[in-house]
PDB file of C-alpha atoms in Angstrom:
ATOM      1  CA  LEU A 251     -31.395 -12.467 -72.276  1.00 94.00           C
ATOM      2  CA  THR A 252     -31.842 -11.252 -68.681  1.00 97.00           C
ATOM      3  CA  VAL A 253     -30.571 -13.226 -65.684  1.00 98.00           C
ATOM      4  CA  THR A 254     -31.875 -11.943 -62.357  1.00 98.00           C
ATOM      5  CA  ALA A 255     -30.661 -12.913 -58.880  1.00 98.00           C
ATOM      6  CA  LYS A 256     -33.250 -14.283 -56.469  1.00 98.00           C
ATOM      7  CA  SER A 257     -33.656 -13.218 -52.853  1.00 98.00           C
ATOM      8  CA  ASP A 258     -31.905 -15.537 -50.430  1.00 98.00           C
ATOM      9  CA  THR A 259     -31.571 -15.802 -46.656  1.00 98.00           C
ATOM     10  CA  LYS A 260     -29.133 -18.271 -45.157  1.00 98.00           C
ATOM     11  CA  VAL A 261     -27.391 -19.121 -41.905  1.00 98.00           C
ATOM     12  CA  TYR A 262     -23.751 -18.038 -41.836  1.00 98.00           C
ATOM     13  CA  ASP A 263     -21.448 -20.713 -43.246  1.00 97.00           C
ATOM     14  CA  ALA A 264     -18.197 -18.753 -43.787  1.00 97.00           C
ATOM     15  CA  THR A 265     -18.799 -18.525 -47.549  1.00 97.00           C
ATOM     16  CA  ALA A 266     -20.514 -16.018 -49.856  1.00 98.00           C
ATOM     17  CA  THR A 267     -22.265 -18.772 -51.801  1.00 97.00           C
ATOM     18  CA  SER A 268     -26.034 -18.624 -52.373  1.00 98.00           C
ATOM     19  CA  SER A 269     -28.010 -21.828 -52.802  1.00 97.00           C
ATOM     20  CA  GLU A 270     -30.630 -20.135 -55.001  1.00 97.00           C
ATOM     21  CA  THR A 271     -30.520 -20.236 -58.809  1.00 97.00           C
ATOM     22  CA  PRO A 272     -31.076 -16.943 -60.679  1.00 98.00           C
ATOM     23  CA  LEU A 273     -34.082 -16.534 -62.942  1.00 97.00           C
ATOM     24  CA  TYR A 274     -33.771 -16.233 -66.737  1.00 96.00           C
ATOM     25  CA  GLY A 275     -36.036 -16.351 -69.791  1.00 92.00           C
ATOM     26  CA  ALA A 276     -36.268 -18.724 -72.734  1.00 92.00           C
ATOM     27  CA  LEU A 277     -33.385 -18.988 -75.179  1.00 92.00           C
ATOM     28  CA  ALA A 278     -33.942 -17.466 -78.589  1.00 88.00           C
ATOM     29  CA  GLY A 279     -32.289 -20.410 -80.319  1.00 82.00           C
ATOM     30  CA  VAL A 280     -33.900 -23.175 -78.374  1.00 83.00           C
ATOM     31  CA  GLY A 281     -35.768 -24.322 -81.482  1.00 81.00           C
ATOM     32  CA  ALA A 282     -32.441 -24.885 -83.230  1.00 87.00           C
ATOM     33  CA  GLY A 283     -31.246 -27.157 -80.468  1.00 92.00           C
ATOM     34  CA  GLU A 284     -29.497 -24.580 -78.295  1.00 94.00           C
ATOM     35  CA  TYR A 285     -29.558 -25.279 -74.595  1.00 95.00           C
ATOM     36  CA  VAL A 286     -28.227 -24.024 -71.281  1.00 96.00           C
ATOM     37  CA  ALA A 287     -24.985 -25.876 -70.644  1.00 96.00           C
ATOM     38  CA  SER A 288     -24.244 -24.326 -67.229  1.00 97.00           C
ATOM     39  CA  GLN A 289     -26.894 -22.909 -64.952  1.00 97.00           C
ATOM     40  CA  PRO A 290     -26.165 -19.432 -63.613  1.00 97.00           C
ATOM     41  CA  VAL A 291     -25.148 -19.028 -59.980  1.00 98.00           C
ATOM     42  CA  GLN A 292     -25.353 -16.138 -57.542  1.00 98.00           C
ATOM     43  CA  THR A 293     -23.210 -14.955 -54.663  1.00 98.00           C
ATOM     44  CA  PHE A 294     -23.572 -12.641 -51.694  1.00 98.00           C
ATOM     45  CA  GLN A 295     -21.490  -9.480 -51.645  1.00 97.00           C
ATOM     46  CA  ALA A 296     -19.552 -10.864 -48.643  1.00 97.00           C
ATOM     47  CA  LYS A 297     -19.575 -13.877 -46.348  1.00 97.00           C
ATOM     48  CA  ASN A 298     -20.429 -11.956 -43.160  1.00 98.00           C
ATOM     49  CA  VAL A 299     -23.728 -11.652 -41.322  1.00 98.00           C
ATOM     50  CA  GLY A 300     -25.937  -8.812 -42.519  1.00 98.00           C
ATOM     51  CA  THR A 301     -29.191  -7.701 -44.123  1.00 98.00           C
ATOM     52  CA  SER A 302     -30.019  -5.969 -47.425  1.00 98.00           C
ATOM     53  CA  LEU A 303     -27.052  -7.755 -48.954  1.00 98.00           C
ATOM     54  CA  THR A 304     -26.485  -7.644 -52.687  1.00 98.00           C
ATOM     55  CA  LEU A 305     -26.782 -10.911 -54.585  1.00 98.00           C
ATOM     56  CA  THR A 306     -24.974 -10.971 -57.925  1.00 98.00           C
ATOM     57  CA  PRO A 307     -25.725 -13.574 -60.661  1.00 98.00           C
ATOM     58  CA  SER A 308     -23.168 -14.925 -63.159  1.00 97.00           C
ATOM     59  CA  GLY A 309     -22.014 -17.969 -65.040  1.00 97.00           C
ATOM     60  CA  LEU A 310     -24.734 -18.793 -67.606  1.00 97.00           C
ATOM     61  CA  THR A 311     -23.333 -20.681 -70.601  1.00 97.00           C
ATOM     62  CA  ILE A 312     -25.189 -21.816 -73.757  1.00 96.00           C
ATOM     63  CA  LYS A 313     -24.308 -24.435 -76.367  1.00 96.00           C
ATOM     64  CA  ASP A 314     -25.758 -25.481 -79.685  1.00 94.00           C
ATOM     65  CA  SER A 315     -26.881 -28.916 -80.797  1.00 92.00           C
ATOM     66  CA  LEU A 316     -23.311 -29.855 -81.747  1.00 94.00           C
ATOM     67  CA  GLY A 317     -21.947 -28.954 -78.329  1.00 94.00           C
ATOM     68  CA  ASN A 318     -20.324 -25.726 -79.413  1.00 96.00           C
ATOM     69  CA  GLU A 319     -20.527 -22.848 -76.990  1.00 95.00           C
ATOM     70  CA  VAL A 320     -22.645 -20.044 -78.339  1.00 95.00           C
ATOM     71  CA  THR A 321     -23.012 -17.860 -75.232  1.00 96.00           C
ATOM     72  CA  SER A 322     -21.434 -14.938 -77.057  1.00 95.00           C
ATOM     73  CA  ASN A 323     -24.378 -14.968 -79.481  1.00 94.00           C
ATOM     74  CA  TYR A 324     -26.556 -13.676 -76.675  1.00 95.00           C
ATOM     75  CA  ASN A 325     -26.601 -10.265 -75.083  1.00 96.00           C
ATOM     76  CA  ILE A 326     -26.896 -11.358 -71.468  1.00 96.00           C
ATOM     77  CA  THR A 327     -27.819  -8.819 -68.783  1.00 97.00           C
ATOM     78  CA  TYR A 328     -27.196  -9.807 -65.185  1.00 98.00           C
ATOM     79  CA  VAL A 329     -29.469  -8.079 -62.650  1.00 98.00           C
ATOM     80  CA  THR A 330     -28.560  -7.966 -58.958  1.00 98.00           C
ATOM     81  CA  ASN A 331     -30.899  -8.349 -55.991  1.00 98.00           C
ATOM     82  CA  ASN A 332     -30.489  -6.291 -52.804  1.00 98.00           C
ATOM     83  CA  THR A 333     -32.634  -8.331 -50.421  1.00 97.00           C
ATOM     84  CA  GLY A 334     -30.144 -10.969 -49.351  1.00 98.00           C
ATOM     85  CA  ALA A 335     -29.551 -11.778 -45.686  1.00 98.00           C
ATOM     86  CA  ILE A 336     -27.107 -13.882 -43.670  1.00 98.00           C
ATOM     87  CA  THR A 337     -28.032 -14.727 -40.075  1.00 98.00           C
ATOM     88  CA  ALA A 338     -25.662 -15.617 -37.233  1.00 98.00           C
ATOM     89  CA  ALA A 339     -24.640 -19.247 -36.855  1.00 98.00           C
ATOM     90  CA  PRO A 340     -25.380 -20.845 -33.473  1.00 97.00           C
ATOM     91  CA  LEU A 341     -22.504 -21.969 -31.265  1.00 97.00           C
ATOM     92  CA  SER A 342     -22.566 -24.639 -28.594  1.00 96.00           C
ATOM     93  CA  VAL A 343     -20.230 -24.479 -25.614  1.00 96.00           C
ATOM     94  CA  GLY A 344     -19.557 -26.670 -22.619  1.00 96.00           C
ATOM     95  CA  PHE A 345     -17.154 -26.162 -19.735  1.00 97.00           C
ATOM     96  CA  GLN A 346     -14.782 -28.648 -18.125  1.00 97.00           C
ATOM     97  CA  GLY A 347     -13.958 -27.897 -14.506  1.00 97.00           C
ATOM     98  CA  VAL A 348     -10.297 -27.879 -13.474  1.00 97.00           C
ATOM     99  CA  ASP A 349      -9.453 -29.396 -10.084  1.00 97.00           C
ATOM    100  CA  LYS A 350      -7.372 -27.220  -7.771  1.00 97.00           C
ATOM    101  CA  VAL A 351      -5.485 -27.546  -4.503  1.00 96.00           C
ATOM    102  CA  PHE A 352      -7.174 -25.908  -1.510  1.00 96.00           C
ATOM    103  CA  ASP A 353      -6.200 -22.234  -1.238  1.00 95.00           C
ATOM    104  CA  ASN A 354      -8.978 -20.918   1.013  1.00 95.00           C
ATOM    105  CA  SER A 355     -10.729 -19.160  -1.899  1.00 97.00           C
ATOM    106  CA  LYS A 356     -13.761 -19.800  -4.117  1.00 97.00           C
ATOM    107  CA  THR A 357     -11.855 -18.979  -7.319  1.00 97.00           C
ATOM    108  CA  ALA A 358     -12.196 -21.720  -9.938  1.00 98.00           C
ATOM    109  CA  PHE A 359     -10.790 -22.438 -13.384  1.00 96.00           C
ATOM    110  CA  VAL A 360     -12.614 -23.999 -16.332  1.00 98.00           C
ATOM    111  CA  THR A 361     -11.820 -24.965 -19.913  1.00 97.00           C
ATOM    112  CA  PRO A 362     -14.411 -24.035 -22.594  1.00 96.00           C
ATOM    113  CA  VAL A 363     -15.232 -26.719 -25.190  1.00 95.00           C
ATOM    114  CA  LEU A 364     -16.606 -24.999 -28.291  1.00 95.00           C
ATOM    115  CA  SER A 365     -18.451 -26.498 -31.261  1.00 96.00           C
ATOM    116  CA  GLY A 366     -20.145 -25.031 -34.315  1.00 96.00           C
ATOM    117  CA  VAL A 367     -17.271 -22.911 -35.647  1.00 97.00           C
ATOM    118  CA  ARG A 368     -17.312 -22.709 -39.454  1.00 96.00           C
ATOM    119  CA  GLY A 369     -14.216 -23.182 -41.562  1.00 93.00           C
ATOM    120  CA  SER A 370     -11.061 -21.634 -40.131  1.00 94.00           C
ATOM    121  CA  ASP A 371     -12.857 -18.754 -38.394  1.00 97.00           C
ATOM    122  CA  ASN A 372     -11.148 -17.042 -35.472  1.00 97.00           C
ATOM    123  CA  VAL A 373     -13.662 -17.545 -32.646  1.00 97.00           C
ATOM    124  CA  ALA A 374     -13.322 -18.272 -28.933  1.00 96.00           C
ATOM    125  CA  VAL A 375     -15.517 -18.259 -25.852  1.00 96.00           C
ATOM    126  CA  ILE A 376     -14.511 -16.135 -22.870  1.00 96.00           C
ATOM    127  CA  TYR A 377     -15.972 -15.717 -19.388  1.00 97.00           C
ATOM    128  CA  SER A 378     -15.603 -13.115 -16.661  1.00 97.00           C
ATOM    129  CA  ALA A 379     -15.669 -15.346 -13.580  1.00 97.00           C
ATOM    130  CA  ALA A 380     -15.742 -18.960 -12.414  1.00 98.00           C
ATOM    131  CA  ARG A 381     -16.360 -19.640  -8.724  1.00 98.00           C
ATOM    132  CA  PHE A 382     -17.049 -22.564  -6.428  1.00 98.00           C
ATOM    133  CA  ASP A 383     -20.064 -22.340  -4.123  1.00 96.00           C
ATOM    134  CA  ASP A 384     -17.657 -22.468  -1.173  1.00 96.00           C
ATOM    135  CA  GLU A 385     -13.939 -22.847  -0.533  1.00 96.00           C
ATOM    136  CA  SER A 386     -14.015 -26.184   1.334  1.00 96.00           C
ATOM    137  CA  ILE A 387     -12.267 -29.366   0.216  1.00 96.00           C
ATOM    138  CA  GLY A 388     -14.407 -31.852  -1.727  1.00 97.00           C
ATOM    139  CA  SER A 389     -15.114 -33.554  -5.061  1.00 97.00           C
ATOM    140  CA  GLY A 390     -17.924 -32.897  -7.548  1.00 96.00           C
ATOM    141  CA  LYS A 391     -18.291 -29.337  -6.310  1.00 98.00           C
ATOM    142  CA  THR A 392     -20.430 -26.938  -8.345  1.00 98.00           C
ATOM    143  CA  VAL A 393     -18.604 -24.236 -10.298  1.00 98.00           C
ATOM    144  CA  ASN A 394     -20.665 -21.290 -11.554  1.00 98.00           C
ATOM    145  CA  ILE A 395     -19.460 -19.544 -14.727  1.00 98.00           C
ATOM    146  CA  THR A 396     -20.704 -16.034 -15.523  1.00 98.00           C
ATOM    147  CA  GLY A 397     -20.064 -13.364 -18.152  1.00 97.00           C
ATOM    148  CA  ILE A 398     -19.863 -15.864 -21.029  1.00 97.00           C
ATOM    149  CA  ALA A 399     -19.369 -14.234 -24.441  1.00 97.00           C
ATOM    150  CA  VAL A 400     -17.986 -14.871 -27.925  1.00 96.00           C
ATOM    151  CA  ALA A 401     -14.612 -13.343 -28.813  1.00 97.00           C
ATOM    152  CA  GLY A 402     -12.337 -13.321 -31.856  1.00 97.00           C
ATOM    153  CA  VAL A 403     -12.132 -11.678 -35.272  1.00 97.00           C
ATOM    154  CA  ASP A 404     -15.250 -13.474 -36.568  1.00 97.00           C
ATOM    155  CA  LYS A 405     -17.329 -13.259 -33.370  1.00 97.00           C
ATOM    156  CA  ASP A 406     -20.092 -11.131 -34.971  1.00 97.00           C
ATOM    157  CA  ASN A 407     -21.019 -14.015 -37.263  1.00 98.00           C
ATOM    158  CA  TYR A 408     -22.048 -16.233 -34.341  1.00 98.00           C
ATOM    159  CA  SER A 409     -24.638 -16.370 -31.590  1.00 97.00           C
ATOM    160  CA  LEU A 410     -24.167 -18.178 -28.290  1.00 95.00           C
ATOM    161  CA  GLY A 411     -27.527 -17.921 -26.576  1.00 91.00           C
ATOM    162  CA  ILE A 412     -26.193 -18.168 -22.988  1.00 94.00           C
ATOM    163  CA  ASN A 413     -24.214 -15.916 -20.667  1.00 95.00           C
ATOM    164  CA  SER A 414     -23.887 -18.241 -17.687  1.00 97.00           C
ATOM    165  CA  ALA A 415     -23.370 -21.954 -17.065  1.00 97.00           C
ATOM    166  CA  PHE A 416     -22.130 -24.384 -14.437  1.00 97.00           C
ATOM    167  CA  THR A 417     -19.911 -27.440 -14.199  1.00 98.00           C
ATOM    168  CA  THR A 418     -18.154 -29.396 -11.454  1.00 98.00           C
ATOM    169  CA  ALA A 419     -14.598 -29.708 -10.176  1.00 98.00           C
ATOM    170  CA  ALA A 420     -12.742 -30.757  -7.025  1.00 98.00           C
ATOM    171  CA  ILE A 421     -10.806 -28.925  -4.352  1.00 97.00           C
ATOM    172  CA  THR A 422      -8.100 -31.262  -3.100  1.00 96.00           C
ATOM    173  CA  PRO A 423      -6.211 -31.129   0.215  1.00 94.00           C
ATOM    174  CA  PRO A 424      -2.846 -29.365   0.217  1.00 91.00           C
ATOM    175  CA  ALA A 425       0.268 -31.526   0.157  1.00 83.00           C
ATOM    176  CA  THR A 426       1.522 -32.628   3.595  1.00 73.00           C
ATOM    177  CA  VAL A 427       4.864 -31.068   4.529  1.00 57.00           C
ATOM    178  CA  ALA A 428       7.227 -33.666   5.964  1.00 55.00           C
ATOM    179  CA  ARG A 429       8.899 -32.607   9.207  1.00 53.00           C
ATOM    180  CA  THR A 430      11.976 -34.093  10.861  1.00 48.00           C
ATOM    181  CA  ARG A 431      13.587 -33.532  14.213  1.00 47.00           C
ATOM    182  CA  SER A 432      17.274 -33.114  14.887  1.00 44.00           C
ATOM    183  CA  ARG A 433      19.240 -32.966  18.131  1.00 43.00           C
ATOM    184  CA  ILE A 434      21.869 -30.278  18.554  1.00 42.00           C
ATOM    185  CA  SER A 435      24.563 -30.317  21.223  1.00 45.00           C
ATOM    186  CA  VAL A 436      26.342 -27.042  21.877  1.00 47.00           C
ATOM    187  CA  PHE A 437      29.492 -26.826  23.962  1.00 47.00           C
ATOM    188  CA  LEU A 438      30.526 -23.743  25.893  1.00 48.00           C
ATOM    189  CA  PRO A 439      33.337 -23.152  28.413  1.00 47.00           C
ATOM    190  CA  ALA A 440      32.149 -24.352  31.818  1.00 44.00           C
ATOM    191  CA  SER A 441      32.690 -20.931  33.379  1.00 44.00           C
ATOM    192  CA  THR A 442      30.592 -19.069  30.828  1.00 42.00           C
ATOM    193  CA  ALA A 443      27.342 -17.473  31.945  1.00 38.00           C
ATOM    194  CA  TRP A 444      24.531 -18.101  29.399  1.00 36.00           C
ATOM    195  CA  ARG A 445      20.794 -17.886  29.242  1.00 31.00           C
ATOM    196  CA  ALA A 446      19.535 -18.812  25.778  1.00 32.00           C
ATOM    197  CA  TRP A 447      20.579 -19.831  22.284  1.00 36.00           C
ATOM    198  CA  SER A 448      19.016 -21.197  19.089  1.00 33.00           C
ATOM    199  CA  LYS A 449      20.091 -22.555  15.705  1.00 34.00           C
ATOM    200  CA  ALA A 450      18.540 -24.763  13.005  1.00 34.00           C
ATOM    201  CA  ALA A 451      20.285 -28.090  12.441  1.00 35.00           C
ATOM    202  CA  SER A 452      20.749 -27.581   8.700  1.00 36.00           C
ATOM    203  CA  ALA A 453      24.251 -26.051   8.898  1.00 35.00           C
ATOM    204  CA  PRO A 454      27.274 -28.267   8.247  1.00 36.00           C
ATOM    205  CA  ARG A 455      29.005 -29.592  11.350  1.00 36.00           C
ATOM    206  CA  SER A 456      32.103 -27.498  10.703  1.00 35.00           C
ATOM    207  CA  ALA A 457      30.129 -24.255  10.936  1.00 33.00           C
ATOM    208  CA  ASN A 458      29.342 -22.319  14.071  1.00 37.00           C
ATOM    209  CA  THR A 459      25.717 -23.011  14.980  1.00 34.00           C
ATOM    210  CA  VAL A 460      25.082 -20.712  17.917  1.00 37.00           C
ATOM    211  CA  THR A 461      23.489 -17.481  16.712  1.00 34.00           C
ATOM    212  CA  ARG A 462      22.397 -15.908  19.980  1.00 34.00           C
ATOM    213  CA  TRP A 463      24.858 -15.607  22.875  1.00 33.00           C
ATOM    214  CA  CYS A 464      24.004 -14.138  26.284  1.00 33.00           C
ATOM    215  CA  GLY A 465      25.987 -13.196  29.327  1.00 36.00           C
ATOM    216  CA  SER A 466      29.719 -12.674  29.030  1.00 36.00           C
ATOM    217  CA  MET A 467      30.386 -15.119  26.176  1.00 37.00           C
ATOM    218  CA  PRO A 468      32.395 -13.221  23.483  1.00 37.00           C
ATOM    219  CA  TRP A 469      31.964 -13.960  19.775  1.00 35.00           C
ATOM    220  CA  GLY A 470      35.568 -15.146  19.586  1.00 37.00           C
ATOM    221  CA  ASP A 471      34.994 -17.992  22.034  1.00 38.00           C
ATOM    222  CA  ARG A 472      32.508 -20.139  20.133  1.00 41.00           C
ATOM    223  CA  TRP A 473      32.629 -23.813  19.290  1.00 41.00           C
ATOM    224  CA  PRO A 474      30.946 -25.837  16.505  1.00 43.00           C
ATOM    225  CA  TYR A 475      27.996 -27.923  17.510  1.00 40.00           C
ATOM    226  CA  ALA A 476      28.693 -31.619  17.886  1.00 39.00           C
ATOM    227  CA  ASP A 477      26.966 -34.918  18.437  1.00 40.00           C
ATOM    228  CA  SER A 478      27.679 -37.707  20.893  1.00 39.00           C
ATOM    229  CA  SER A 479      30.543 -39.058  18.797  1.00 40.00           C
ATOM    230  CA  THR A 480      32.529 -35.837  19.058  1.00 44.00           C
ATOM    231  CA  SER A 481      34.949 -35.468  21.965  1.00 48.00           C
ATOM    232  CA  ILE A 482      34.613 -32.357  24.128  1.00 46.00           C
ATOM    233  CA  PRO A 483      37.810 -30.298  24.364  1.00 48.00           C
ATOM    234  CA  ALA A 484      39.403 -29.734  27.742  1.00 49.00           C
ATOM    235  CA  GLY A 485      37.937 -26.765  29.589  1.00 49.00           C
ATOM    236  CA  TRP A 486      34.579 -27.090  27.793  1.00 46.00           C
ATOM    237  CA  ALA A 487      31.394 -28.656  29.080  1.00 46.00           C
ATOM    238  CA  ALA A 488      28.123 -29.714  27.536  1.00 45.00           C
ATOM    239  CA  ALA A 489      25.840 -26.768  28.005  1.00 42.00           C
ATOM    240  CA  ARG A 490      22.527 -27.893  26.631  1.00 38.00           C
ATOM    241  CA  SER A 491      20.831 -30.194  24.092  1.00 37.00           C
ATOM    242  CA  ARG A 492      17.770 -28.997  22.224  1.00 36.00           C
ATOM    243  CA  THR A 493      15.399 -30.880  19.912  1.00 34.00           C
ATOM    244  CA  ARG A 494      13.950 -28.616  17.210  1.00 35.00           C
ATOM    245  CA  ALA A 495      11.341 -29.263  14.482  1.00 35.00           C
ATOM    246  CA  ARG A 496      12.414 -28.454  10.934  1.00 33.00           C
TER     247      ARG A 496
END
């Protein structure tokens, strides 16, 4: 008895299974009530996309009229077929735009949303660039995605059909930096010649706050800054008050 695989072409489904049933002749013992208990099946040589793939038949079982298996009474020859083909499965991909804070650039970020992956295949979609039309602040701004391709171990089993796309996202204003103003009072000896000084108001009151001294004022004769509640020592006079943005 000869069982011959049939030609089959299918779309990739991550399996080597063929949906075709192999061909075989009549059973010699059919007149005695023998029958095919299990139809033969055929499989591709591998699950991956390709042409001229070998299809191999197997699995024919025969029973008699009493239900006893009599397959071994037949000399079964299984004949392969080398015309099988598996074509790439189509993928669908969309892109979700990611809002960003204004940074004076057109650079954008997107998240691919992929569908059509078979089984547990290792497949991803990558892209080379995503850019806004301009760098200005706004919502619903067009983002152009280019260089779209399939990546991953099983990428050759899939087709995407596009290499560019677009979506939308927003460029939001940068956060406002809060600013406060502080008044600093610096005290110098009344006889000291001075021209300029500066110091941020973030230092603790016990620390010296004058970082630039001019004239004859020596580094040893410095006094902590103070506010209006601090008494001025004898021989010292209020030199200047400055309001500075922080």
